Short mmCIF file of C-alpha atoms in Angstrom, two decimals:
data_model
loop_
_atom_site.label_atom_id
_atom_site.label_comp_id
_atom_site.label_asym_id
_atom_site.label_seq_id
_atom_site.Cartn_x
_atom_site.Cartn_y
_atom_site.Cartn_z
CA MET A 1 88.54 77.86 126.67
CA ARG A 2 89.75 74.36 125.88
CA PRO A 3 93.37 74.00 124.75
CA LEU A 4 93.88 73.20 121.09
CA PRO A 5 95.70 70.08 119.97
CA LEU A 6 99.02 70.62 118.24
CA LEU A 7 97.46 69.76 114.89
CA LEU A 8 95.48 73.00 115.04
CA LEU A 9 98.53 75.23 115.42
CA LEU A 10 99.39 77.34 112.43
CA ALA A 11 102.27 76.14 110.36
CA ALA A 12 103.13 79.41 108.80
CA CYS A 13 102.76 80.10 109.98
CA GLY A 14 110.86 97.84 114.54
CA ALA A 15 112.98 100.19 114.03
CA SER A 16 112.10 102.77 111.37
CA SER A 17 114.23 104.99 109.21
CA SER A 18 113.68 108.67 109.91
CA ALA A 19 114.53 109.38 106.27
CA ALA A 20 111.60 107.33 105.00
CA PRO A 21 108.80 109.42 103.47
CA PRO A 22 105.35 109.15 105.03
CA SER A 23 103.26 106.27 103.80
CA PRO A 24 100.28 107.09 101.58
CA ALA A 25 96.73 106.73 102.77
CA PRO A 26 95.53 103.11 102.54
CA ARG A 27 93.50 102.21 99.48
CA PRO A 28 90.43 100.03 99.93
CA GLY A 29 90.25 96.66 98.23
CA PRO A 30 92.97 94.60 96.58
CA ASP A 31 94.56 97.39 94.47
CA LEU A 32 97.53 98.87 96.35
CA GLY A 33 98.83 101.06 93.53
CA ASP A 34 101.94 100.85 91.33
CA GLY A 35 100.66 97.62 89.79
CA VAL A 36 100.54 95.95 93.21
CA GLY A 37 97.54 93.99 94.46
CA VAL A 38 96.69 91.39 97.05
CA TYR A 39 94.69 88.19 97.37
CA THR A 40 93.78 87.00 100.88
CA SER A 41 92.83 83.40 101.53
CA GLY A 42 89.91 82.24 103.63
CA PRO A 43 90.26 81.31 107.32
CA ARG A 44 90.94 77.63 106.58
CA ALA A 45 94.19 78.76 104.94
CA PHE A 46 94.88 81.25 107.75
CA ARG A 47 93.96 84.53 106.03
CA THR A 48 97.25 84.49 104.18
CA HIS A 49 98.21 87.14 101.64
CA SER A 50 99.60 86.57 98.18
CA PHE A 51 100.60 89.85 96.55
CA TRP A 52 101.02 90.42 92.85
CA ILE A 53 103.02 92.90 90.81
CA ALA A 54 101.93 93.63 87.25
CA GLY A 55 104.72 93.90 84.68
CA PRO A 56 104.80 94.64 80.96
CA GLU A 57 105.31 90.95 80.13
CA GLY A 58 103.22 89.26 82.80
CA THR A 59 102.51 89.23 86.52
CA VAL A 60 104.69 88.16 89.45
CA LEU A 61 103.04 86.54 92.48
CA ILE A 62 104.58 86.93 95.94
CA ASP A 63 104.06 83.77 98.05
CA THR A 64 102.11 80.74 96.93
CA GLN A 65 99.50 80.15 99.67
CA PHE A 66 98.84 77.27 102.08
CA THR A 67 96.77 75.00 99.82
CA PRO A 68 96.86 74.23 96.10
CA SER A 69 93.31 75.50 95.68
CA GLU A 70 94.15 78.84 97.28
CA ALA A 71 97.26 79.13 95.11
CA LEU A 72 95.13 78.78 91.99
CA ARG A 73 92.60 81.28 93.35
CA ALA A 74 95.40 83.76 93.99
CA LYS A 75 96.67 83.23 90.45
CA ALA A 76 93.19 83.75 89.01
CA ALA A 77 92.64 86.90 91.08
CA ALA A 78 95.95 88.35 89.93
CA GLU A 79 95.21 87.58 86.29
CA ARG A 80 91.73 89.12 86.51
CA ALA A 81 93.14 92.27 88.07
CA THR A 82 96.10 92.70 85.72
CA GLY A 83 94.77 91.19 82.51
CA GLN A 84 98.03 89.29 82.16
CA PRO A 85 99.14 85.76 83.04
CA VAL A 86 101.09 85.03 86.19
CA THR A 87 104.48 84.03 84.82
CA HIS A 88 106.57 83.91 87.99
CA ALA A 89 106.16 83.53 91.75
CA LEU A 90 108.55 84.11 94.64
CA VAL A 91 108.54 82.26 97.98
CA LEU A 92 109.64 84.56 100.81
CA HIS A 93 110.39 82.04 103.56
CA ALA A 94 110.10 78.40 104.52
CA ASN A 95 106.64 78.21 106.03
CA PRO A 96 103.83 76.26 104.34
CA ASP A 97 101.54 79.23 103.80
CA LYS A 98 104.33 80.61 101.63
CA PHE A 99 105.46 77.47 99.76
CA ASN A 100 102.64 74.88 99.70
CA GLY A 101 101.10 76.24 96.51
CA THR A 102 104.35 75.85 94.59
CA PRO A 103 103.56 72.51 92.84
CA ALA A 104 100.11 73.67 91.74
CA LEU A 105 101.52 76.85 90.24
CA GLN A 106 104.37 74.99 88.55
CA THR A 107 101.86 72.59 87.00
CA ALA A 108 99.98 75.64 85.71
CA GLY A 109 103.15 76.88 83.98
CA VAL A 110 104.37 79.39 86.58
CA GLU A 111 108.09 79.57 87.39
CA VAL A 112 108.43 79.57 91.19
CA TRP A 113 111.69 80.84 92.65
CA THR A 114 113.27 81.43 96.05
CA ALA A 115 116.69 81.92 97.63
CA THR A 116 118.95 78.90 98.09
CA SER A 117 118.82 79.14 101.90
CA VAL A 118 115.02 79.25 101.88
CA ALA A 119 114.82 76.31 99.46
CA ALA A 120 117.20 74.31 101.66
CA ALA A 121 114.94 74.77 104.69
CA ILE A 122 111.72 73.67 102.98
CA PRO A 123 112.11 69.85 103.16
CA GLU A 124 112.52 69.73 106.95
CA VAL A 125 109.72 72.22 107.56
CA ASP A 126 107.47 70.40 105.10
CA ALA A 127 108.03 67.06 106.85
CA ILE A 128 107.00 68.48 110.22
CA ARG A 129 104.00 70.41 108.95
CA ARG A 130 102.87 67.51 106.78
CA ARG A 131 102.42 65.48 109.97
CA TRP A 132 100.29 68.27 111.37
CA PHE A 133 98.13 69.05 108.36
CA GLU A 134 98.17 66.60 105.45
CA ALA A 135 95.50 64.19 106.71
CA ARG A 136 93.21 67.03 107.71
CA TYR A 137 93.53 68.94 104.42
CA ALA A 138 93.84 66.12 101.89
CA PRO A 139 93.31 66.13 98.99
CA ASP A 140 93.86 69.90 99.11
CA TYR A 141 97.49 69.57 100.19
CA PRO A 142 100.61 69.18 98.03
CA ALA A 143 101.34 65.54 97.28
CA GLU A 144 105.10 66.09 97.23
CA THR A 145 107.54 68.40 98.97
CA PRO A 146 107.37 71.79 97.25
CA ALA A 147 110.57 72.63 95.37
CA PRO A 148 110.89 76.21 94.12
CA THR A 149 113.85 76.89 91.84
CA PRO A 150 116.68 78.34 93.97
CA PHE A 151 118.85 81.32 93.15
CA PRO A 152 122.03 82.34 95.04
CA ASP A 153 121.85 83.89 98.50
CA HIS A 154 122.80 87.39 97.41
CA THR A 155 121.08 90.69 96.98
CA GLU A 156 120.05 90.58 93.34
CA THR A 157 118.08 92.48 90.77
CA LEU A 158 115.85 89.94 89.09
CA GLN A 159 114.20 90.64 85.77
CA LEU A 160 110.85 88.87 85.83
CA ALA A 161 107.82 89.59 83.64
CA GLY A 162 109.60 92.69 82.36
CA LEU A 163 110.02 94.00 85.91
CA ARG A 164 113.27 94.75 87.72
CA LEU A 165 112.77 93.46 91.27
CA ARG A 166 115.39 93.95 93.96
CA VAL A 167 115.56 90.92 96.26
CA HIS A 168 117.43 90.71 99.57
CA VAL A 169 118.24 87.45 101.37
CA LEU A 170 118.20 87.93 105.15
CA GLY A 171 119.15 85.83 108.14
CA PRO A 172 116.97 84.25 110.86
CA GLY A 173 113.73 85.90 111.92
CA VAL A 174 110.35 84.28 111.43
CA SER A 175 112.22 81.45 109.68
CA THR A 176 115.87 80.45 109.39
CA ALA A 177 116.20 82.64 106.30
CA GLN A 178 113.93 84.95 104.40
CA LEU A 179 113.69 86.78 101.14
CA VAL A 180 112.25 90.30 100.90
CA VAL A 181 111.34 91.97 97.62
CA GLU A 182 111.51 95.68 96.72
CA HIS A 183 109.49 97.31 93.97
CA ALA A 184 108.77 101.04 93.50
CA GLY A 185 108.88 101.84 97.22
CA HIS A 186 106.94 98.70 98.15
CA LEU A 187 108.62 96.10 100.35
CA PHE A 188 107.16 92.59 100.56
CA VAL A 189 108.29 91.03 103.85
CA GLY A 190 106.06 88.02 104.53
CA ASP A 191 105.63 87.14 108.19
CA LEU A 192 108.56 89.27 109.36
CA LEU A 193 105.67 91.64 110.08
CA ALA A 194 102.42 90.49 111.69
CA ASN A 195 99.99 93.39 111.50
CA GLY A 196 96.95 92.71 113.66
CA HIS A 197 98.12 89.20 114.57
CA HIS A 198 100.50 87.59 117.00
CA ALA A 199 103.90 86.81 115.50
CA TRP A 200 104.94 83.24 114.70
CA MET A 201 107.92 83.12 117.10
CA GLU A 202 108.88 79.49 116.51
CA LEU A 203 112.63 80.21 116.58
CA GLY A 204 112.35 82.30 119.75
CA ASP A 205 115.32 84.56 118.95
CA LEU A 206 113.83 88.03 119.23
CA ASP A 207 117.20 89.76 118.87
CA ALA A 208 117.72 88.17 115.46
CA TRP A 209 114.23 89.25 114.44
CA ARG A 210 114.91 92.80 115.67
CA ALA A 211 118.01 92.82 113.48
CA ARG A 212 115.82 91.91 110.51
CA LEU A 213 113.51 94.83 111.35
CA ASP A 214 116.53 97.16 111.36
CA GLU A 215 117.50 95.85 107.92
CA LEU A 216 114.01 96.47 106.59
CA ALA A 217 114.01 100.00 108.00
CA ALA A 218 117.36 100.71 106.32
CA LEU A 219 115.71 100.08 102.95
CA SER A 220 113.43 103.12 103.59
CA PRO A 221 110.21 101.61 102.20
CA ARG A 222 107.08 103.69 101.72
CA TRP A 223 104.82 100.62 101.83
CA LEU A 224 105.37 97.44 103.84
CA HIS A 225 103.31 94.39 102.93
CA PRO A 226 103.02 91.74 105.69
CA GLY A 227 102.01 88.13 105.32
CA ARG A 228 98.85 88.85 107.30
CA GLY A 229 97.00 92.02 108.14
CA ALA A 230 96.82 95.34 106.38
CA SER A 231 99.74 96.93 104.59
CA GLY A 232 101.17 100.13 106.00
CA GLY A 233 104.22 102.33 106.33
CA PRO A 234 107.30 102.35 108.58
CA GLU A 235 105.08 102.52 111.66
CA LEU A 236 104.59 98.77 111.24
CA LEU A 237 108.28 98.26 112.00
CA ARG A 238 108.04 100.30 115.20
CA ALA A 239 104.93 98.41 116.20
CA GLN A 240 106.52 95.01 115.62
CA ARG A 241 109.55 95.95 117.72
CA ALA A 242 107.31 97.24 120.51
CA TYR A 243 105.43 93.93 120.45
CA PHE A 244 108.66 91.94 120.83
CA ASP A 245 109.84 94.20 123.65
CA ARG A 246 106.56 93.68 125.49
CA VAL A 247 106.54 89.92 124.96
CA GLU A 248 110.14 89.60 126.13
CA ALA A 249 109.45 91.69 129.22
CA LEU A 250 106.43 89.55 130.12
CA VAL A 251 108.36 86.31 129.69
CA ARG A 252 111.16 87.69 131.89
CA ALA A 253 108.67 88.84 134.51
CA HIS A 254 107.13 85.35 134.83
CA PRO A 255 110.10 82.95 134.75
CA ASP A 256 108.29 80.10 136.49
CA ALA A 257 104.85 80.51 134.93
CA SER A 258 103.29 77.79 132.82
CA THR A 259 102.86 78.41 129.12
CA ALA A 260 99.11 78.74 129.66
CA THR A 261 99.59 81.40 132.34
CA LEU A 262 102.13 83.27 130.26
CA ARG A 263 99.91 83.09 127.23
CA ALA A 264 97.06 84.60 129.25
CA GLU A 265 99.35 87.50 130.22
CA VAL A 266 100.30 88.17 126.60
CA GLU A 267 96.71 87.88 125.41
CA GLU A 268 95.66 90.35 128.09
CA ALA A 269 98.36 92.74 126.88
CA PHE A 270 97.23 92.36 123.25
CA PRO A 271 93.52 91.48 123.32
CA GLU A 272 92.95 92.76 119.79
CA LEU A 273 95.44 90.51 118.01
CA GLY A 274 94.45 87.50 115.95
CA HIS A 275 95.90 83.98 116.07
CA PRO A 276 96.72 83.81 119.81
CA VAL A 277 97.20 80.07 119.27
CA PHE A 278 100.60 80.99 117.80
CA LEU A 279 101.73 81.70 121.35
CA ARG A 280 101.61 78.00 122.24
CA VAL A 281 104.69 77.53 120.09
CA GLY A 282 106.21 81.00 120.37
CA LEU A 283 106.30 81.60 124.12
CA PRO A 284 108.16 78.40 125.07
CA ALA A 285 110.65 79.19 122.29
CA VAL A 286 111.20 82.71 123.62
CA ARG A 287 111.67 81.34 127.14
CA ARG A 288 114.31 78.87 125.91
CA TRP A 289 116.08 81.64 124.04
CA LEU A 290 116.17 83.87 127.12
CA GLN A 291 117.56 81.04 129.22
CA GLN A 292 120.43 80.61 126.75
CA ARG A 293 121.02 84.32 126.20
CA PRO A 294 124.20 85.89 127.60
CA PRO A 295 123.52 87.70 130.92
CA SER A 296 125.05 90.90 129.54
CA ALA A 297 122.46 91.14 126.78
CA ALA A 298 120.13 94.10 127.12
CA SER A 299 116.59 93.38 128.19
CA PRO A 300 113.50 95.58 128.02
CA SER A 301 111.83 96.71 131.20
CA ALA A 302 108.60 95.02 132.20
CA PRO A 303 105.83 97.23 130.76
CA SER A 304 102.91 98.65 132.62
CA SER A 305 99.42 97.61 131.59
CA SER A 306 98.81 101.01 130.00
CA GLU A 307 101.97 101.00 127.91
CA PRO A 308 101.28 100.95 124.17
CA GLY A 309 102.81 98.36 121.92
CA SER A 310 100.73 96.58 119.32
CA PRO A 311 101.75 95.18 115.93
CA ALA A 312 98.42 96.47 114.67
CA SER A 313 99.28 100.11 114.24
CA GLY A 314 97.24 102.24 111.96
CA SER A 315 95.22 99.58 110.17
CA SER A 316 92.55 96.95 110.38
CA ALA A 317 93.10 93.21 110.30
CA SER A 318 90.57 90.58 109.35
CA GLY A 319 88.87 88.83 112.24
CA SER A 320 89.79 85.28 111.40
CA SER A 321 89.59 82.28 113.65
CA GLU A 322 92.04 79.44 113.79
CA PRO A 323 90.52 76.61 111.69
CA GLY A 324 88.82 74.20 114.02
CA SER A 325 89.24 76.62 116.91
CA SER A 326 86.80 78.45 119.14
CA GLU A 327 89.31 81.25 119.56
CA PRO A 328 88.21 84.49 117.95
CA GLY A 329 90.30 86.67 115.72
CA SER A 330 90.34 90.39 116.11
CA SER A 331 90.48 93.79 114.56
CA ALA A 332 93.58 95.88 114.99
CA ARG A 333 93.82 99.07 116.97
CA SER A 334 94.92 102.29 115.32
CA SER A 335 97.70 103.74 117.43
CA ASP A 336 101.39 104.24 116.81
CA PRO A 337 103.17 102.26 119.53
CA GLY A 338 106.01 104.69 119.96
CA PRO A 339 109.50 105.62 118.84
CA SER A 340 112.10 103.52 117.14
CA ALA A 341 114.34 101.52 119.44
CA SER A 342 117.39 102.22 117.30
CA ALA A 343 118.76 105.68 116.62
CA ALA A 344 121.10 104.68 113.82
CA ALA A 345 119.78 102.46 111.06
CA PRO A 346 122.16 99.79 109.76
CA ALA A 347 123.31 99.64 106.19
CA PRO A 348 120.79 98.04 103.84
CA PRO A 349 121.43 94.37 103.10
CA SER A 350 122.73 95.27 99.64
CA ALA A 351 125.53 97.33 101.22
CA ARG A 352 126.90 94.61 103.47
CA GLY A 353 129.13 92.76 101.01
CA ARG A 354 126.57 90.53 99.33
CA GLY A 355 127.54 90.89 95.71
CA PRO A 356 125.42 89.56 92.87
CA GLY A 357 125.70 85.87 92.19
CA PRO A 358 125.32 83.98 88.92
CA LEU A 359 121.74 83.76 87.71
CA SER A 360 120.48 82.78 84.32
CA ALA A 361 120.57 85.49 81.69
CA ALA A 362 116.79 85.41 81.51
CA ALA A 363 116.50 86.31 85.17
CA ARG A 364 119.41 88.64 85.83
CA ALA A 365 118.93 92.26 84.90
#
């Protein structure tokens, strides 16, 4: 297999709570119940999800897609399904498959919002990814840096389209900051969960990401909706943590290996996961993080080849290929990777001193 040039890398691109009720059986198709649905882009836009939530006064879109054309397709799909216009959209974190569709939606009359910390990270990320992708995708690429309207970095209840949506602003994980959205037992988490796909580990700090998984578990969701791959229940959090433990153990076990050799080890451990090209960025970042990590920090044991641990638990993921790549995607396996790594769940983000901040009267409930 020939190595891919950097331009072809994706730009976008746990612990569970024992008190959480079991997740319902998956529903086929885009309707996920409770007014929630999903649009999934084609492989050129990396099989990215945009979810929608139907409200009494309109529809809210979660994440704005990688290209303007996909953003408008997601909007159209949501409006067909709900019979109502998309009035608002939320960007969950600063990766282009979440924010690139912002200008197209704003031009179409949609209010696009995100947290202040996420909005602050977008210009730098956009500049880097624009060098990777703009020439290859033009004219189907935003002409200017996307600029969602920011709201304060607090846990808030937003009133959008007649819905009351609880939003939590979290620290570093898949990005330097992320927003997660709660609605009727559904939790929209973006690429904090990668079901059926390798994680985008650009920051390398797996401990910070594990802390985010603990925070998600503390919210006791029934449904978790990842940025890629099928939705599921709290087992997705356990699976994601098991994946990070396995990756960390493999990186520790091969301290002098090349990235290509290490990537082969991880791909062998997870042959069913899509987007292995993500590892070209993620594995060097994890290695750098481990080199800087305090020696006293706990480390997982190196796993055996038969040890379970896939972020693909209990569901099927689309078999996409990286655009321009000969690398195949995959379908996910259906096994629970094991128990939670944390016996005591932390307090939910809303209980950790983040009081509500000033939002406009139209948005604050």
